[in-house]
Each structure stands twice: as structure tokens, then as C-alpha cells.
Short mmCIF file of C-alpha atoms in Angstrom, two decimals:
data_model
loop_
_atom_site.label_atom_id
_atom_site.label_comp_id
_atom_site.label_asym_id
_atom_site.label_seq_id
_atom_site.Cartn_x
_atom_site.Cartn_y
_atom_site.Cartn_z
CA MET B 30 -9.57 -3.72 -5.50
CA THR B 31 -8.92 -4.53 -1.90
CA ARG B 32 -7.21 -0.84 -0.74
CA PRO B 33 -9.36 2.09 0.57
CA ARG B 34 -11.59 3.34 -2.22
CA ALA B 35 -9.51 6.57 -2.89
CA ALA B 36 -6.25 4.82 -3.47
CA SER B 37 -8.16 2.02 -5.81
CA GLU B 38 -9.83 4.35 -7.82
CA ARG B 39 -6.41 6.30 -8.33
CA PHE B 40 -4.70 2.71 -9.14
CA VAL B 41 -7.47 1.83 -11.62
CA ALA B 42 -7.65 5.34 -13.36
CA HIS B 43 -3.89 4.61 -14.14
CA LEU B 44 -4.25 1.48 -15.86
CA PRO B 45 -4.23 0.96 -19.48
CA THR B 46 -7.54 2.09 -21.32
CA ARG B 47 -7.32 -1.56 -23.00
CA THR B 48 -6.92 -3.32 -19.63
CA ARG B 49 -9.71 -1.23 -17.73
CA SER B 50 -11.92 -1.97 -20.97
CA ARG B 51 -11.61 -5.72 -20.32
CA VAL B 52 -12.72 -6.14 -16.56
CA THR B 53 -15.29 -5.38 -14.36
CA VAL B 54 -14.02 -3.29 -11.33
CA ILE B 55 -15.34 -4.36 -7.84
CA HIS B 56 -14.24 -2.17 -4.96
CA SER B 57 -13.89 -4.21 -1.45
CA PRO B 58 -11.61 -2.51 0.89
CA LEU B 59 -10.22 -4.82 3.42
CA LEU B 60 -8.84 -1.93 5.62
CA ASP B 61 -10.48 1.15 6.93
CA ILE B 62 -8.18 3.93 7.56
CA ARG B 63 -9.04 6.31 10.17
CA PRO B 64 -7.04 9.01 11.86
CA LEU B 65 -6.32 8.50 15.74
CA ALA B 66 -7.65 10.99 18.37
CA THR B 67 -4.27 12.23 19.16
CA GLN B 68 -1.97 15.26 19.14
CA VAL B 69 0.99 15.25 17.31
CA VAL B 70 4.06 17.37 19.24
CA THR B 71 6.79 18.30 16.58
CA HIS B 72 8.58 20.75 18.88
CA GLY B 73 12.25 19.82 18.95
CA MET B 74 11.94 17.65 15.98
CA ARG B 75 14.10 18.40 12.77
CA GLY B 76 12.24 16.18 10.19
CA LEU B 77 9.35 13.73 9.70
CA ILE B 78 9.20 10.18 8.16
CA PHE B 79 6.15 9.18 6.08
CA SER B 80 5.85 5.53 5.02
CA SER B 81 2.65 5.72 3.44
CA ALA B 82 0.33 8.20 1.88
CA ASN B 83 -2.30 7.25 4.68
CA GLY B 84 0.29 8.67 7.20
CA VAL B 85 0.39 12.09 5.31
CA ASN B 86 -3.76 12.36 5.20
CA ALA B 87 -3.74 11.39 8.68
CA ALA B 88 -1.16 14.15 9.55
CA VAL B 89 -3.07 16.51 7.62
CA SER B 90 -6.26 15.91 9.28
CA LEU B 91 -4.68 16.19 12.75
CA GLY B 92 -3.04 19.59 11.80
CA VAL B 93 0.61 18.48 11.82
CA THR B 94 2.90 21.62 11.14
CA ARG B 95 4.30 21.72 7.72
CA ASP B 96 7.47 23.60 8.53
CA LEU B 97 9.69 20.29 8.79
CA PRO B 98 11.13 18.35 6.03
CA ALA B 99 9.58 15.20 5.28
CA TYR B 100 11.11 11.91 4.22
CA CYS B 101 9.14 9.54 2.53
CA VAL B 102 8.71 6.15 1.11
CA GLY B 103 7.87 5.82 -2.49
CA SER B 104 6.52 8.32 -5.09
CA THR B 105 3.12 8.42 -4.10
CA THR B 106 3.70 9.15 -0.50
CA THR B 107 6.28 11.87 -1.59
CA ASP B 108 3.86 13.51 -4.13
CA THR B 109 1.08 13.32 -1.43
CA ALA B 110 3.23 15.06 1.18
CA ASN B 111 4.31 17.75 -1.48
CA ARG B 112 0.82 18.46 -2.27
CA ALA B 113 -0.08 18.71 1.16
CA GLY B 114 2.52 21.48 1.82
CA TRP B 115 5.63 19.64 3.29
CA GLN B 116 9.02 19.90 1.77
CA ALA B 117 9.04 16.25 0.76
CA HIS B 118 12.11 13.93 -0.30
CA MET B 119 11.57 10.63 -1.45
CA ALA B 120 13.84 8.24 0.30
CA GLY B 121 13.53 4.87 -1.42
CA GLY B 122 10.69 2.70 -2.43
CA THR B 123 10.72 0.26 0.99
CA ALA B 124 11.43 0.83 4.63
CA GLU B 125 14.72 -0.99 4.17
CA GLU B 126 15.67 1.66 1.22
CA LEU B 127 14.37 4.55 3.46
CA VAL B 128 16.51 3.34 6.47
CA ALA B 129 19.75 3.06 4.16
CA ALA B 130 18.98 6.69 2.61
CA LEU B 131 18.54 8.31 5.68
CA LEU B 132 21.97 6.62 7.04
CA GLN B 133 23.79 8.04 4.09
CA ILE B 134 21.99 11.24 4.02
CA ARG B 135 22.49 12.04 7.92
CA PRO B 136 19.76 14.50 7.99
CA ASN B 137 19.40 16.62 11.12
CA SER B 138 17.79 14.76 13.97
CA PRO B 139 15.49 13.90 16.02
CA LEU B 140 13.32 12.63 13.45
CA LEU B 141 9.52 11.71 13.82
CA HIS B 142 7.89 8.74 12.25
CA LEU B 143 4.30 9.14 11.96
CA ARG B 144 2.94 5.84 10.97
CA GLY B 145 -0.12 3.54 11.25
CA GLU B 146 -0.79 1.31 14.13
CA HIS B 147 0.32 -1.63 12.41
CA SER B 148 3.81 -1.11 10.84
CA ARG B 149 6.72 -3.06 9.46
CA GLY B 150 10.26 -2.25 9.41
CA ASN B 151 10.91 -0.93 12.75
CA VAL B 152 12.10 2.33 11.07
CA ALA B 153 12.60 4.51 14.33
CA GLU B 154 14.36 1.74 16.31
CA ARG B 155 16.71 0.99 13.41
CA LEU B 156 17.80 4.53 12.60
CA THR B 157 18.25 5.30 16.47
CA GLU B 158 20.51 2.25 16.79
CA LEU B 159 22.57 3.57 13.70
CA GLY B 160 23.00 6.83 14.94
CA VAL B 161 20.01 8.87 13.41
CA THR B 162 17.86 9.51 16.57
CA THR B 163 14.22 8.84 15.51
CA LEU B 164 10.76 8.71 17.60
CA GLU B 165 7.49 7.29 16.30
CA GLN B 166 3.92 7.84 16.75
CA PRO B 167 0.75 6.26 15.44
CA ILE B 168 -1.62 8.58 14.01
CA TYR B 169 -4.02 6.06 12.15
CA GLN B 170 -5.63 2.95 12.69
CA GLN B 171 -6.24 0.36 10.10
CA ARG B 172 -9.45 -1.54 10.76
CA LEU B 173 -9.83 -5.00 9.06
CA LEU B 174 -12.95 -5.28 6.83
CA PRO B 175 -14.78 -8.21 5.47
CA LEU B 176 -15.23 -8.62 1.81
CA THR B 177 -18.29 -6.66 0.35
CA ASP B 178 -21.30 -8.66 -0.71
CA GLU B 179 -20.35 -8.13 -4.44
CA ALA B 180 -16.95 -9.37 -3.96
CA LEU B 181 -18.37 -12.47 -2.17
CA GLY B 182 -20.53 -13.02 -5.34
CA ALA B 183 -17.51 -12.71 -7.52
CA ALA B 184 -15.64 -15.31 -5.32
CA ALA B 185 -18.62 -17.63 -5.47
CA GLY B 186 -18.76 -17.30 -9.46
CA GLU B 187 -17.25 -18.60 -12.41
CA ASN B 188 -15.50 -15.75 -13.94
CA THR B 189 -11.90 -15.08 -13.15
CA VAL B 190 -11.05 -12.75 -10.39
CA ILE B 191 -7.86 -10.60 -10.52
CA ALA B 192 -6.87 -9.38 -6.95
CA PRO B 193 -4.00 -6.93 -6.63
CA ILE B 194 -2.93 -7.13 -3.11
CA PHE B 195 -0.52 -4.05 -1.74
CA SER B 196 0.42 -5.00 1.66
CA PRO B 197 1.19 -7.93 3.75
CA ARG B 198 -1.69 -6.91 6.32
CA THR B 199 -4.33 -6.83 3.61
CA ALA B 200 -2.67 -10.07 2.19
CA ARG B 201 -3.30 -11.83 5.58
CA GLN B 202 -6.89 -10.59 5.73
CA PHE B 203 -7.66 -11.49 2.13
CA ALA B 204 -6.58 -15.04 2.62
CA ASP B 205 -8.81 -15.20 5.78
CA VAL B 206 -11.92 -13.93 4.13
CA TRP B 207 -11.60 -15.43 0.53
CA ASP B 208 -13.52 -18.49 0.13
CA GLY B 209 -15.09 -19.50 -3.21
CA PRO B 210 -14.53 -21.43 -6.44
CA ALA B 211 -13.87 -18.36 -8.90
CA PRO B 212 -10.63 -18.80 -10.69
CA LEU B 213 -8.14 -16.81 -8.67
CA LEU B 214 -5.14 -14.52 -10.17
CA LEU B 215 -3.28 -12.55 -7.70
CA ALA B 216 -0.85 -9.55 -7.91
CA ALA B 217 1.47 -8.83 -4.80
CA ILE B 218 3.56 -5.86 -4.34
CA SER B 219 5.99 -7.72 -2.40
CA GLU B 220 7.35 -11.22 -1.35
CA ALA B 221 6.34 -10.38 2.20
CA THR B 222 2.85 -9.72 0.81
CA ALA B 223 2.96 -12.78 -1.46
CA GLU B 224 3.75 -15.04 1.51
CA PRO B 225 0.21 -15.19 3.37
CA LEU B 226 -1.41 -15.40 -0.16
CA LYS B 227 0.29 -18.74 -0.94
CA LYS B 228 -2.20 -20.98 1.17
CA LEU B 229 -4.81 -19.97 -1.24
CA GLY B 230 -5.94 -21.98 -4.08
CA TYR B 231 -4.96 -19.54 -7.03
CA GLU B 232 -4.20 -20.22 -10.53
CA ARG B 233 -1.41 -17.70 -10.76
CA MET B 234 0.44 -15.07 -8.79
CA LYS B 235 2.73 -12.43 -10.03
CA VAL B 236 5.11 -10.84 -7.33
CA THR B 237 6.52 -7.39 -8.44
CA LYS B 238 10.23 -6.81 -8.45
CA GLU B 239 9.82 -3.41 -7.18
CA PRO B 240 6.88 -2.32 -4.72
CA THR B 241 5.63 0.54 -6.91
CA PRO B 242 2.11 1.24 -8.53
CA LYS B 243 3.68 1.06 -11.76
CA LYS B 244 5.08 -2.24 -11.50
CA MET B 245 1.55 -3.49 -9.74
CA ARG B 246 -0.22 -2.22 -12.96
CA LYS B 247 2.17 -4.09 -14.98
CA ALA B 248 1.23 -7.15 -13.12
CA VAL B 249 -2.28 -6.62 -13.40
CA LYS B 250 -2.12 -6.17 -17.13
CA LYS B 251 -0.31 -9.10 -17.55
CA LEU B 252 -2.77 -11.02 -15.48
CA VAL B 253 -5.84 -9.48 -17.45
CA LYS B 254 -4.15 -11.03 -20.56
CA HIS B 255 -3.58 -14.41 -19.07
CA ALA B 256 -7.12 -14.46 -18.28
CA MET B 257 -8.54 -13.43 -21.63
CA ARG B 258 -6.15 -16.18 -23.28
CA VAL B 259 -7.65 -18.95 -20.94
CA GLU B 260 -11.15 -17.83 -21.34
CA GLY B 261 -10.96 -17.18 -24.74
CA GLU B 262 -13.58 -14.52 -24.53
CA PRO B 263 -14.04 -11.17 -22.75
CA GLY B 264 -15.36 -10.73 -19.34
CA ALA B 265 -12.88 -11.53 -16.80
CA ASP B 266 -13.84 -9.88 -13.27
#
């Protein structure tokens, strides 16, 4: 698992029991998410945009007011924002869908997109150009991490390794740090995420049709079944 520990544990907890029983889980986060030392000024804003749960959590730690509506990408981000106290609305499962949804809704603006230092989609710029004035502010950093010793040991071993990859930046880092003879099966949450992984010597890669945790769990389940058929015995890592 290459996501930050809390997100990885949530993902694993929602895998089917039979799938979990067939694997050994190795946690090796490739991104360290930390709030930036910044002040978020929402005066004059009419709504917030969150494109990840990391943005929501950083906003909470920075004391961002909860009195504005929040437009979110994906169910996980929306649920996280609702639990934190925002009136959150899911506006699609991707940045593209968010932009399309907000252009249709035409909410009161200006909006403020609270995002990480590294962000895809040019959400604020595109919305502003199309008539929904949107500002943006980075509120958390995503520091790249190497593989843990346990993950390096798995890469150097003989057991099959299944790696779910959840973002293009994580994919680029994984492609840079993965080095070993272990049979590798990959699950990518999008085509953009899959692209950097294509240079690796993997045995199989499944790309989800929708960028959701549910589709990723389904992809992992299929990869576990594939590994079991190939190896003919339990113990795929």
C-alpha cells in the first residue's frame, strides 16, 4: 500500500474478507502529507472546493471556517468534508467532472480551491475562464518518500507483489523507486496514473474505468485471484 497510512488502512479494511485473508499487507507510503504553515482567508468567498480528503484534513488543521458550502471530488472527499462540519456536495469523481458540474450548477462565486502544492486539472483557472470566478491556495505539501525496508525486501523476493497506485505523482515515484525481480501486478486508478508505470516490468496492470475506491478494490480483488491461479498456492504478497 503506497498511500498515507490512514488512507491505506481504510482501503484495506474495506477489501472483501477473502481477499484480505490471501495477502500480506505491506505499508510503504510514497507521499508524506503535511499542512503548510499558511493562513487561509475566506472573507468574501462564497464556497470552497476540495479535490481530495487530504485538502479537507489540512483545512481542518488550519482552522478554516465551516460556514461555506464545499464542492468536492469523489465520495471519500465529500464524506470527509461532511464529517468535518462542512455542507459538502459531491461534484463528480474527477477534476474534469467537477469543472463540468460547477459550470452547470453555477454556484455563487468567488470560490476558493484548497489544494496540495502539486495539483492536476487547473481547476481554478478553467472555472474562472468559463465564468465561475475561482481562486486557489495550496494548503498542504506532498513530500516524496522512498520504499520502506519491508517493501524493498518484497521487491527483492520471489512472491508476487500487488501494488494499488492512486495518483499520477505516486505512480511516477513508484516507477522511480521500484527495483527488484518480484512478479509485479499493478492496479491504477486512472489512465494518467497508469502512464508512468508502463516503463516497469510488470506482469499485469488493471486500470479502473472510474477513479473510485470501489473500482480499485475490485481491481485488487481480481489481481489477487490472478496471482493465486498463477502460483497455485496461497501466499501472494
